[in-house]
Short mmCIF file of C-alpha atoms and ligand atoms in Angstrom, two decimals:
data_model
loop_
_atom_site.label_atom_id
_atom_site.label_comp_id
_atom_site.label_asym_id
_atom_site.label_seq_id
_atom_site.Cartn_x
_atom_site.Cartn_y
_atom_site.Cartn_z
CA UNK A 1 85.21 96.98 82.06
CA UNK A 2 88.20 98.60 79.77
CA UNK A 3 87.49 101.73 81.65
CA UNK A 4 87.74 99.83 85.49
CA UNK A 5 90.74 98.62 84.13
CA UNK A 6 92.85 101.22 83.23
CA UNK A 7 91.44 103.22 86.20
CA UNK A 8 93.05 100.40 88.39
CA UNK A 9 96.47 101.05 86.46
CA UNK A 10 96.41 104.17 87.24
CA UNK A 11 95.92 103.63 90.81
CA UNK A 12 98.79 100.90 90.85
CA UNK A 13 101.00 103.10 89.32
CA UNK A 14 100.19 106.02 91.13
CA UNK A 15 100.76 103.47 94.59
CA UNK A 16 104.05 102.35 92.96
CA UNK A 17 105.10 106.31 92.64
CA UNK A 18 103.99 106.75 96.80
CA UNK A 19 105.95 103.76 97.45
CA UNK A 20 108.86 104.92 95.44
CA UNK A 21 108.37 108.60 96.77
CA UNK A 22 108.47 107.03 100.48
CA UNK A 23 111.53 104.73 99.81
CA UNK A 24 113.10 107.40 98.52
CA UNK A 25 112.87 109.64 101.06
CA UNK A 26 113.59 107.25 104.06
CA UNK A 27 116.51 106.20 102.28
CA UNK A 28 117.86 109.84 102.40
CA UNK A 29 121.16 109.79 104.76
CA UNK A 30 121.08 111.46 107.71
CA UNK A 31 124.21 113.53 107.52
CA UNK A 32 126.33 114.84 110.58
CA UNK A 33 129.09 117.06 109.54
CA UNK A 34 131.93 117.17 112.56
CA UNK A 35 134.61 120.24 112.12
CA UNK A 36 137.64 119.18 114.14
CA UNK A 37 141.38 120.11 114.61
CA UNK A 38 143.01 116.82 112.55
CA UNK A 39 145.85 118.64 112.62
CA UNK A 40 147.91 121.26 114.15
CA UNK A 41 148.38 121.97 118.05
CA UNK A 42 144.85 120.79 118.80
CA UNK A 43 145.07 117.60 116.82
CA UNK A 44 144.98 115.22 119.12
CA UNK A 45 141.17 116.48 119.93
CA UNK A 46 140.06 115.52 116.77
CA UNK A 47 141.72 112.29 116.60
CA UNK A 48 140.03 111.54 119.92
CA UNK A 49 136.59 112.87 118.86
CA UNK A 50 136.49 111.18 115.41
CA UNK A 51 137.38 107.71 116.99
CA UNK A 52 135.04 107.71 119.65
CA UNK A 53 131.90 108.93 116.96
CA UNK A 54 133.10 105.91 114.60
CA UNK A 55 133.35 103.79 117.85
CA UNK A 56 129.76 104.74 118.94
CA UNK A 57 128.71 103.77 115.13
CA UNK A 58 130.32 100.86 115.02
CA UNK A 59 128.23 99.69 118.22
CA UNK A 60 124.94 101.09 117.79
CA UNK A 61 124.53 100.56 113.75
CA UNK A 62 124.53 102.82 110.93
CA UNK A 63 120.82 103.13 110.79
CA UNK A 64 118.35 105.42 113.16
CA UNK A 65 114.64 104.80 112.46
CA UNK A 66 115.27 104.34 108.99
CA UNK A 67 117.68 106.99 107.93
CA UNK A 68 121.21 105.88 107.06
CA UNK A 69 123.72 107.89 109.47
CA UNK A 70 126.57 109.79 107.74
CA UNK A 71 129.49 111.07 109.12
CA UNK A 72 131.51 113.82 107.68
CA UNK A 73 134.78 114.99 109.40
CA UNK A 74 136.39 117.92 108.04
CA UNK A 75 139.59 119.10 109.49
CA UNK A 76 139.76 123.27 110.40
CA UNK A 77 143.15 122.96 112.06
CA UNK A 78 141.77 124.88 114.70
CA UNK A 79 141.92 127.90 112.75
CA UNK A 80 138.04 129.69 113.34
CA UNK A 81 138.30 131.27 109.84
CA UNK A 82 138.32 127.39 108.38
CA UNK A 83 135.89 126.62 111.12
CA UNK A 84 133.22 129.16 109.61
CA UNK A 85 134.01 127.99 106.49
CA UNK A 86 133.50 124.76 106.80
CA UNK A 87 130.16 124.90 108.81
CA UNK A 88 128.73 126.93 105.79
CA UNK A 89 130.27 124.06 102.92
CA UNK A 90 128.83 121.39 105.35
CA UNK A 91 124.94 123.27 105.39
CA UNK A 92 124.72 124.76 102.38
CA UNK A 93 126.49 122.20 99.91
CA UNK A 94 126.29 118.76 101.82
CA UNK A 95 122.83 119.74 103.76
CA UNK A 96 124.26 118.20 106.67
CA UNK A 97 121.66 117.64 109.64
CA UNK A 98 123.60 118.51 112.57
CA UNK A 99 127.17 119.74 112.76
CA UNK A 100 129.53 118.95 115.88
CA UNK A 101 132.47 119.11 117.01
CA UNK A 102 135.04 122.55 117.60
CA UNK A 103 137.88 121.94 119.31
CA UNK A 104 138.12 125.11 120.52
CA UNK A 105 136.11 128.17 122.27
CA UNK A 106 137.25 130.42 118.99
CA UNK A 107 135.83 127.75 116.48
CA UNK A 108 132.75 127.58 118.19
CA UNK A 109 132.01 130.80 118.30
CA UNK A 110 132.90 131.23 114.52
CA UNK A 111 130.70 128.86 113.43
CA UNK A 112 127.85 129.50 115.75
CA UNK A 113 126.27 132.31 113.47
CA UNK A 114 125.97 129.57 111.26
CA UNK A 115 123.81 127.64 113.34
CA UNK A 116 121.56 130.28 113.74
CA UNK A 117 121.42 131.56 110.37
CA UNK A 118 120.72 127.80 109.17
CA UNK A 119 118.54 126.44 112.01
CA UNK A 120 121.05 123.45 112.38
CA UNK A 121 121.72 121.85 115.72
CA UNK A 122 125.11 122.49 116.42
CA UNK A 123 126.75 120.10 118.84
CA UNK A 124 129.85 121.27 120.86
CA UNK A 125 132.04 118.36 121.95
CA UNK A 126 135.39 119.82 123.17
CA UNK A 127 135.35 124.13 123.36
CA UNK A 128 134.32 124.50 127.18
CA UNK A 129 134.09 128.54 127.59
CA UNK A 130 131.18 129.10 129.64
CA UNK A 131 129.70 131.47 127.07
CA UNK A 132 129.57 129.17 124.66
CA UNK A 133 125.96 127.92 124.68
CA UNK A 134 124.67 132.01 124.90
CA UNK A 135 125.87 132.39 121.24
CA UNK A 136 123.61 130.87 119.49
CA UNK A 137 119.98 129.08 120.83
CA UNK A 138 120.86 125.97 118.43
CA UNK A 139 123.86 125.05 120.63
CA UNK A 140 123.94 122.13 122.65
CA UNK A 141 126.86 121.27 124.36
CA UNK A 142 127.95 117.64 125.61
CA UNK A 143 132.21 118.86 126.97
CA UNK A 144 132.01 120.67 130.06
CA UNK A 145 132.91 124.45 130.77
CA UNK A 146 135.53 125.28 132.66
CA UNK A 147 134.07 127.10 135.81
CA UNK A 148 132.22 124.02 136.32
CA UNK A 149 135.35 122.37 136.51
CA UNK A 150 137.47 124.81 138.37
CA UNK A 151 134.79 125.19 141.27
CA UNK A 152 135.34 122.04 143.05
CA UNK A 153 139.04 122.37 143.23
CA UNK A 154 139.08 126.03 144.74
CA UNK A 155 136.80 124.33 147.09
CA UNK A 156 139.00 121.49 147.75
CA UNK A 157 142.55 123.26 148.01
CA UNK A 158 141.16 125.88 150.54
CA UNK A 159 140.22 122.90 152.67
CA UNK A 160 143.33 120.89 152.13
CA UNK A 161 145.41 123.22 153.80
CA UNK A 162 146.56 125.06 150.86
CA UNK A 163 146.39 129.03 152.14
CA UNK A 164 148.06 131.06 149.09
CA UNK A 165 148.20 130.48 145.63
CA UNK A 166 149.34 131.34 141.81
CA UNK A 167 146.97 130.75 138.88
CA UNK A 168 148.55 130.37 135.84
CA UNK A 169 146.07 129.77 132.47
CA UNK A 170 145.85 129.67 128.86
CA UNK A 171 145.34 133.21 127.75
CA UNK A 172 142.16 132.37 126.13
CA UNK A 173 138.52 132.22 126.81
CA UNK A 174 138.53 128.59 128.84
CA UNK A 175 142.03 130.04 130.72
CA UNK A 176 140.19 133.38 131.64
CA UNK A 177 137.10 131.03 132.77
CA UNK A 178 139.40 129.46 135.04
CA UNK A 179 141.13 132.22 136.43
CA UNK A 180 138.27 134.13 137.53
CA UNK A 181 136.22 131.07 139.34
CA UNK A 182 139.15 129.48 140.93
CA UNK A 183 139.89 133.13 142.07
CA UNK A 184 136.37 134.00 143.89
CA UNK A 185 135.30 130.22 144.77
CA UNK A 186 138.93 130.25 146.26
CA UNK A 187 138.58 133.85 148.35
CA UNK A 188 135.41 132.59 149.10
CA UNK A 189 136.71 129.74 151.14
CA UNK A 190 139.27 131.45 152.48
CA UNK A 191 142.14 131.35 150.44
CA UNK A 192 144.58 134.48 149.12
CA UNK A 193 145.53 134.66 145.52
CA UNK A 194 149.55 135.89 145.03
CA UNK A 195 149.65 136.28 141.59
CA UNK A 196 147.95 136.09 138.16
CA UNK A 197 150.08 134.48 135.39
CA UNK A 198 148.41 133.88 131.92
CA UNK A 199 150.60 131.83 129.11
CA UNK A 200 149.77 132.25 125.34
CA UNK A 201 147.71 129.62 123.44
CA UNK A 202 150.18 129.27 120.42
CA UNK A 203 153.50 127.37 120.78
CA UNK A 204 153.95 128.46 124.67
CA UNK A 205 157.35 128.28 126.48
CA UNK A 206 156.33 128.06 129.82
CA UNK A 207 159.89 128.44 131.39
CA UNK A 208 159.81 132.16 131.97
CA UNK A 209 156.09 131.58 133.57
CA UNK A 210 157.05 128.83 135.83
CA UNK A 211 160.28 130.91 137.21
CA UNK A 212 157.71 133.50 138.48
CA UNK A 213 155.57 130.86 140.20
CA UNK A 214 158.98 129.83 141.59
CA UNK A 215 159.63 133.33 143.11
CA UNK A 216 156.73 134.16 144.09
CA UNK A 217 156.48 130.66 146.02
CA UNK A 218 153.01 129.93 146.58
CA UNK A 219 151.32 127.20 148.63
CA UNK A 220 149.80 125.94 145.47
CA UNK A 221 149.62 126.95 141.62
CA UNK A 222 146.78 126.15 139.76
CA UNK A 223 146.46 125.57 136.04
CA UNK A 224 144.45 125.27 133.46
CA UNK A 225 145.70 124.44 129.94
CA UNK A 226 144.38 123.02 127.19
CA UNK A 227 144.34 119.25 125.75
CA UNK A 228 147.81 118.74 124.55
CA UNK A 229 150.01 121.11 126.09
CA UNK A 230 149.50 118.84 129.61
CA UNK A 231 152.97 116.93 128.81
CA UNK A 232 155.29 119.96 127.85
CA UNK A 233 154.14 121.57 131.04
CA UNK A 234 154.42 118.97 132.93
CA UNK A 235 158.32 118.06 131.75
CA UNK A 236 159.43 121.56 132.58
CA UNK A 237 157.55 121.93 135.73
CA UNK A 238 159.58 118.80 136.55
CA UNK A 239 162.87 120.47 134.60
CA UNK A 240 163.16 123.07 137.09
CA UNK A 241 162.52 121.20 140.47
CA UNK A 242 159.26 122.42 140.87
CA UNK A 243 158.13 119.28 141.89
CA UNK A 244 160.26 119.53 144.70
CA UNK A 245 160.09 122.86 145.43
CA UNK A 246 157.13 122.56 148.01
CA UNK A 247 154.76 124.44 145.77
CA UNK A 248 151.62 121.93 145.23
CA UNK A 249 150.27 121.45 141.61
CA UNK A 250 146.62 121.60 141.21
CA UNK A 251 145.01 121.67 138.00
CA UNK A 252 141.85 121.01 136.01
CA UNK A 253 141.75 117.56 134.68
CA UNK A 254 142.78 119.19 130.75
CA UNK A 255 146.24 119.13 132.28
CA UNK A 256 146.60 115.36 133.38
CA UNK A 257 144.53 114.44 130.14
CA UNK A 258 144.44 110.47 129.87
CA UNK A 259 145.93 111.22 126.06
CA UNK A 260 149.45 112.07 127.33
CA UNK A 261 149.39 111.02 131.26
CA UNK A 262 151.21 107.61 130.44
CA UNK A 263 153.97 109.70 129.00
CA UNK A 264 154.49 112.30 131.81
CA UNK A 265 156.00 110.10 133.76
CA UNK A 266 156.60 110.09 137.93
CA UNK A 267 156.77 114.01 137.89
CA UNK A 268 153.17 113.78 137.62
CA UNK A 269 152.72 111.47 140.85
CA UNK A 270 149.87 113.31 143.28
CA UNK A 271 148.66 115.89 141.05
CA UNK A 272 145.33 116.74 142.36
CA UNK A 273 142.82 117.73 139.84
CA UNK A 274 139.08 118.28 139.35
CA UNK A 275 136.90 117.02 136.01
CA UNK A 276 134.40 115.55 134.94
CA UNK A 277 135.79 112.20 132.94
CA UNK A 278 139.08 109.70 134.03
CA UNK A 279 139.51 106.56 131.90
CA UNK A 280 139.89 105.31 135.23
CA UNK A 281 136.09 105.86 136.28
CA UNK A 282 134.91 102.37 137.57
CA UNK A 283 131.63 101.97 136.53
CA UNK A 284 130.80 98.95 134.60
CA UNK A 285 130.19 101.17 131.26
CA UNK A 286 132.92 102.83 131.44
CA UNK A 287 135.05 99.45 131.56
CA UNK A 288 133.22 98.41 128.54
CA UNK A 289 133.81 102.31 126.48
CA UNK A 290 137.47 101.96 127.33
CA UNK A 291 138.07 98.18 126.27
CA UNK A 292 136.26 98.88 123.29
CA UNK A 293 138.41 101.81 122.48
CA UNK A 294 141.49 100.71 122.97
CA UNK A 295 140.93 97.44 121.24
CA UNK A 296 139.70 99.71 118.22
CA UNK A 297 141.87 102.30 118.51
CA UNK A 298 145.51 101.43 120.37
CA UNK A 299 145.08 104.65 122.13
CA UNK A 300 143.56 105.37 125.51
CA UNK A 301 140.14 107.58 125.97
CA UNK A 302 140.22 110.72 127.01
CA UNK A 303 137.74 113.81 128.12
CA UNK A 304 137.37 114.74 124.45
CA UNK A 305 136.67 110.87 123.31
CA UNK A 306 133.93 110.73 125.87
CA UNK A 307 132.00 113.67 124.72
CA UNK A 308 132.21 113.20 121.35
CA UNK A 309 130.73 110.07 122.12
CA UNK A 310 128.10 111.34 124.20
CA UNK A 311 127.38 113.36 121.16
CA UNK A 312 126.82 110.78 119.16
CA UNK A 313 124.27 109.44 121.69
CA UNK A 314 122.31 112.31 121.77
CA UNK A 315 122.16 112.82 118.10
CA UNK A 316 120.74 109.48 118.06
CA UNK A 317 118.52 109.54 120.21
CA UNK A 318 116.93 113.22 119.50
CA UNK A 319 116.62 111.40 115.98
CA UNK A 320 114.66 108.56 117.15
CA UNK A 321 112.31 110.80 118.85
CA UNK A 322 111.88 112.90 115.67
CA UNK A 323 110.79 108.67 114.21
CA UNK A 324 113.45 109.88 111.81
CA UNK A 325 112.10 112.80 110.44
CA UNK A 326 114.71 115.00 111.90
CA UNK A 327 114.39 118.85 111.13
CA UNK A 328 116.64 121.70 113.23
CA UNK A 329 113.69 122.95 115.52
CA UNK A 330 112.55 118.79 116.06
CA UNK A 331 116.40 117.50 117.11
CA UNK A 332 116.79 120.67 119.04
CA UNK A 333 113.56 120.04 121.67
CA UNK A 334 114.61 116.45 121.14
CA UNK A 335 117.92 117.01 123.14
CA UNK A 336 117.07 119.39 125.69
CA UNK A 337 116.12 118.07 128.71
CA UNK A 338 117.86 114.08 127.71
CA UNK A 339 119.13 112.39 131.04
CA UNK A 340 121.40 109.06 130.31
CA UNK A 341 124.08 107.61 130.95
CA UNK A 342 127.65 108.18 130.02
CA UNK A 343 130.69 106.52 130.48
CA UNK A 344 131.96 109.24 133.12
CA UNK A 345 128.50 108.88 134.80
CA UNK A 346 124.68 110.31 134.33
CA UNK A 347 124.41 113.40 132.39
CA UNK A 348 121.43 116.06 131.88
CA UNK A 349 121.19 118.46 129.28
CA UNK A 350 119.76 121.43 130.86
CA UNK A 351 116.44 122.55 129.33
CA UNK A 352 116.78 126.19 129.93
CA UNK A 353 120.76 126.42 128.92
CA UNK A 354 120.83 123.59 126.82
CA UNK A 355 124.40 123.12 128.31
CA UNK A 356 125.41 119.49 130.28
CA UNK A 357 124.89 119.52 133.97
CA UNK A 358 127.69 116.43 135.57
CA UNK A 359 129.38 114.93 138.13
CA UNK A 360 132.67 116.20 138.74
CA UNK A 361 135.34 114.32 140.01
CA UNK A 362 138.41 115.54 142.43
CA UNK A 363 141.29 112.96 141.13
CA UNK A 364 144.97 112.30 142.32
CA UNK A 365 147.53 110.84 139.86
CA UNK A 366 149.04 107.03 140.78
CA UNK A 367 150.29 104.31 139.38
CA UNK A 368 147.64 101.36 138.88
CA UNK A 369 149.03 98.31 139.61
CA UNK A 370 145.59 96.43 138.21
CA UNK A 371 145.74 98.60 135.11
CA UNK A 372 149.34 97.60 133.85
CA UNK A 373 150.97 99.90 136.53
CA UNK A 374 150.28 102.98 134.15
CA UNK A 375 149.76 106.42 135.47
CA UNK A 376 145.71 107.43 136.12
CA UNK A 377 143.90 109.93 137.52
CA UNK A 378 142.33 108.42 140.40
CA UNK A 379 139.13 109.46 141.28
CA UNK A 380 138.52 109.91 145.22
CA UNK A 381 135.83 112.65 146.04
CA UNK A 382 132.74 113.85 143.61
CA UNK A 383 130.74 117.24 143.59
CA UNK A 384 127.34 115.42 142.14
CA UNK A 385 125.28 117.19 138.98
CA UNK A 386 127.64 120.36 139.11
CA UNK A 387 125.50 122.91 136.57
CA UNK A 388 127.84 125.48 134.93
CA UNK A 389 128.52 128.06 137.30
CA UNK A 390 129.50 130.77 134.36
CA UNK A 391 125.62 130.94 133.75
CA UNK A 392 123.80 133.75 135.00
CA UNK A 393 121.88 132.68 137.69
C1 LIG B 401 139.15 124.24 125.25
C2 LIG B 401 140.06 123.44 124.60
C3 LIG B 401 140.64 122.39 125.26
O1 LIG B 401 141.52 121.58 124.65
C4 LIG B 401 140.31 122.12 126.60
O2 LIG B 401 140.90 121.09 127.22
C5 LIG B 401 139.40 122.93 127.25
C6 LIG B 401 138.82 124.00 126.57
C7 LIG B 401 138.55 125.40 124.54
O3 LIG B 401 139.20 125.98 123.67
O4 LIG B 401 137.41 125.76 124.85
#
């Protein structure tokens, strides 16, 4: 009898230990460590992408099959030295799960060693250089790259008339992306390229740039620049008559970005532009994303907002599919292939390239009289589930 006894203590206790052992392993947080620009020239990318992951929290719970969700935003300043940095603090100290963010193509490619080194999922919400996704096989990407992008409006200025025209980029990986596909998809239709103007990322003065695209007066110049620089272009484009010089602006949508459009002002009236998000988009979730952000945020959405949130989704949601478990090699197959629905329409992460295949929108800028007569890019033509171009086919 004694001996039943203490044999059924033993298995209670050693039950109580399992339970305990379980509990406190579900109980574990599941950590996701963004590394964004908070400050500095790229700041307002990381303002956009923290808000939107805290929005997407906010609505869809703090909890994924068990595991408590943790956030952890560290600011690099957009300085890839930090960036690397960072990403190994965040895995090796903090043990994070997945890490996202990068506002740009050189702090994505710092920190994508890291990925590889560590096995960690490494989620790229803003940098949109094609190569991006080639640098490391634990890269997924949920932004857009910039030849998709550029594609549809080479395509649409050769048949708009526009015969001859001036590129003028970002002298960085995304600007280089841009130049060369608006350049052949351009020739390809049709269309003549004048001249080949490429501005620096840091602290550019664009004044000495735009007098060339004045003399060299082109049918059409077309720009790509990146988040935040949109508004000092477009004041002295405007500065030096430009906009009434004859010379058509066309542009990727990181130049009429829905952070600074309301402040640009009539200059940017009928600016023609190709991407793949506009807080304008009118489907019924994307009404609902942008109410919600605004009410939570007093700012307006913009293409970096939307993919961070989209990155939140598929963290998620490769999560769930793992029951919680998680693990790098688990949340990797867990995300390629997702389909769902975003607020700037479906999106597919490719399989193969692990990289986002979209819609992408050809937009003008107006005035919305239903939308407190503020400035939007309107959407009015679509190139449907545009894959990156960049990749080699
Ligand atoms: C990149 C940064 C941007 O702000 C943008 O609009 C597009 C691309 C980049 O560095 O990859």
């Amino acid at each position: 009898m004694m001996r039943r006894r203490l044999w059924l203590d033993a298995a209670v206790a050693f039950c109580g230990a399992c339970v305990l052992g379980f509990a406190a392993h579900a109980a574990e947080p599941f950590k996701i460590g963004f590394i964004l620009p908070m400050t500095g020239q790229q700041a307002s990318t990381g303002k956009q992408i923290e808000a939107a992951a805290k929005l997407y929290m906010a609505q869809h719970g703090a909890t994924v099959s068990g595991r408590k969700i943790e956030l952890i935003v560290k600011d690099d300043g957009g300085a890839p030295d930090m960036t690397k940095r960072l990403a190994q603090e965040l895995v090796v100290n903090d043990k994070v799960d997945v890490i996202a963010g990068f506002g740009i193509t050189p702090a994505a490619f710092a920190a994508a060693p890291i990925a590889t080194q560590s096995k960690t999922p490494m989620v790229v919400t803003a940098a949109a250089t094609s190569a991006i996704t080639e640098r490391s096989p634990y890269i997924v990407r949920t932004s857009f790259t910039l030849p998709q992008a550029t594609v549809p409006i080479a395509d649409w200025a050769a048949k708009n008339g526009i015969k001859t025209a001036v590129t003028f980029v970002a002298d960085y990986g995304p600007g280089l992306d841009a130049e060369k596909f608006f350049i052949s998809q351009f020739k390809l239709n049709g269309g003549k390229v004048i001249g080949e103007i490429r501005t620096p990322l840091k602290s550019p003065d664009f004044a000495p740039f735009l007098q060339k695209v004045a003399d060299l007066k082109p049918d059409a110049v077309f720009v790509f620049l990146p988040s935040g620089q949109g508004a000092a272009f477009m004041k002295q484009f405007g500065e030096r008559g430009l906009d009434k010089s004859g010379i058509r602006l066309i542009a990727t949508g990181d130049v009429t970005d829905d952070d600074q459009l309301a402040e640009m002002g009539d200059v940017a009236l009928g600016v023609v532009t190709s991407h793949h998000y506009s807080a304008a988009h009118p489907s019924a979730m994307n009404k609902k994303f942008v109410a919600a952000f605004e009410a939570a945020n007093h700012f307006r959405p913009n293409f970096m907002a939307v993919a961070g949130y989209d990155g939140m989704h598929l963290i998620y949601s490769a999560l769930a599919a793992t029951g919680g478990k998680g693990g790098g090699d688990a949340l990797l197959a867990a995300m390629k292939g997702q389909v769902f629905e975003s607020p700037r329409g479906q999106i597919l992460i490719d399989a193969q390239t692990r990289d986002i295949v979209q819609d992408i929108y050809i937009r003008k800028v107006e005035r919305v009289p239903a939308m407190g007569n503020q400035l939007y890019n309107v959407e009015f033509d679509v190139q449907k589930a545009v894959k990156d171009p960049g990749k080699a086919k």
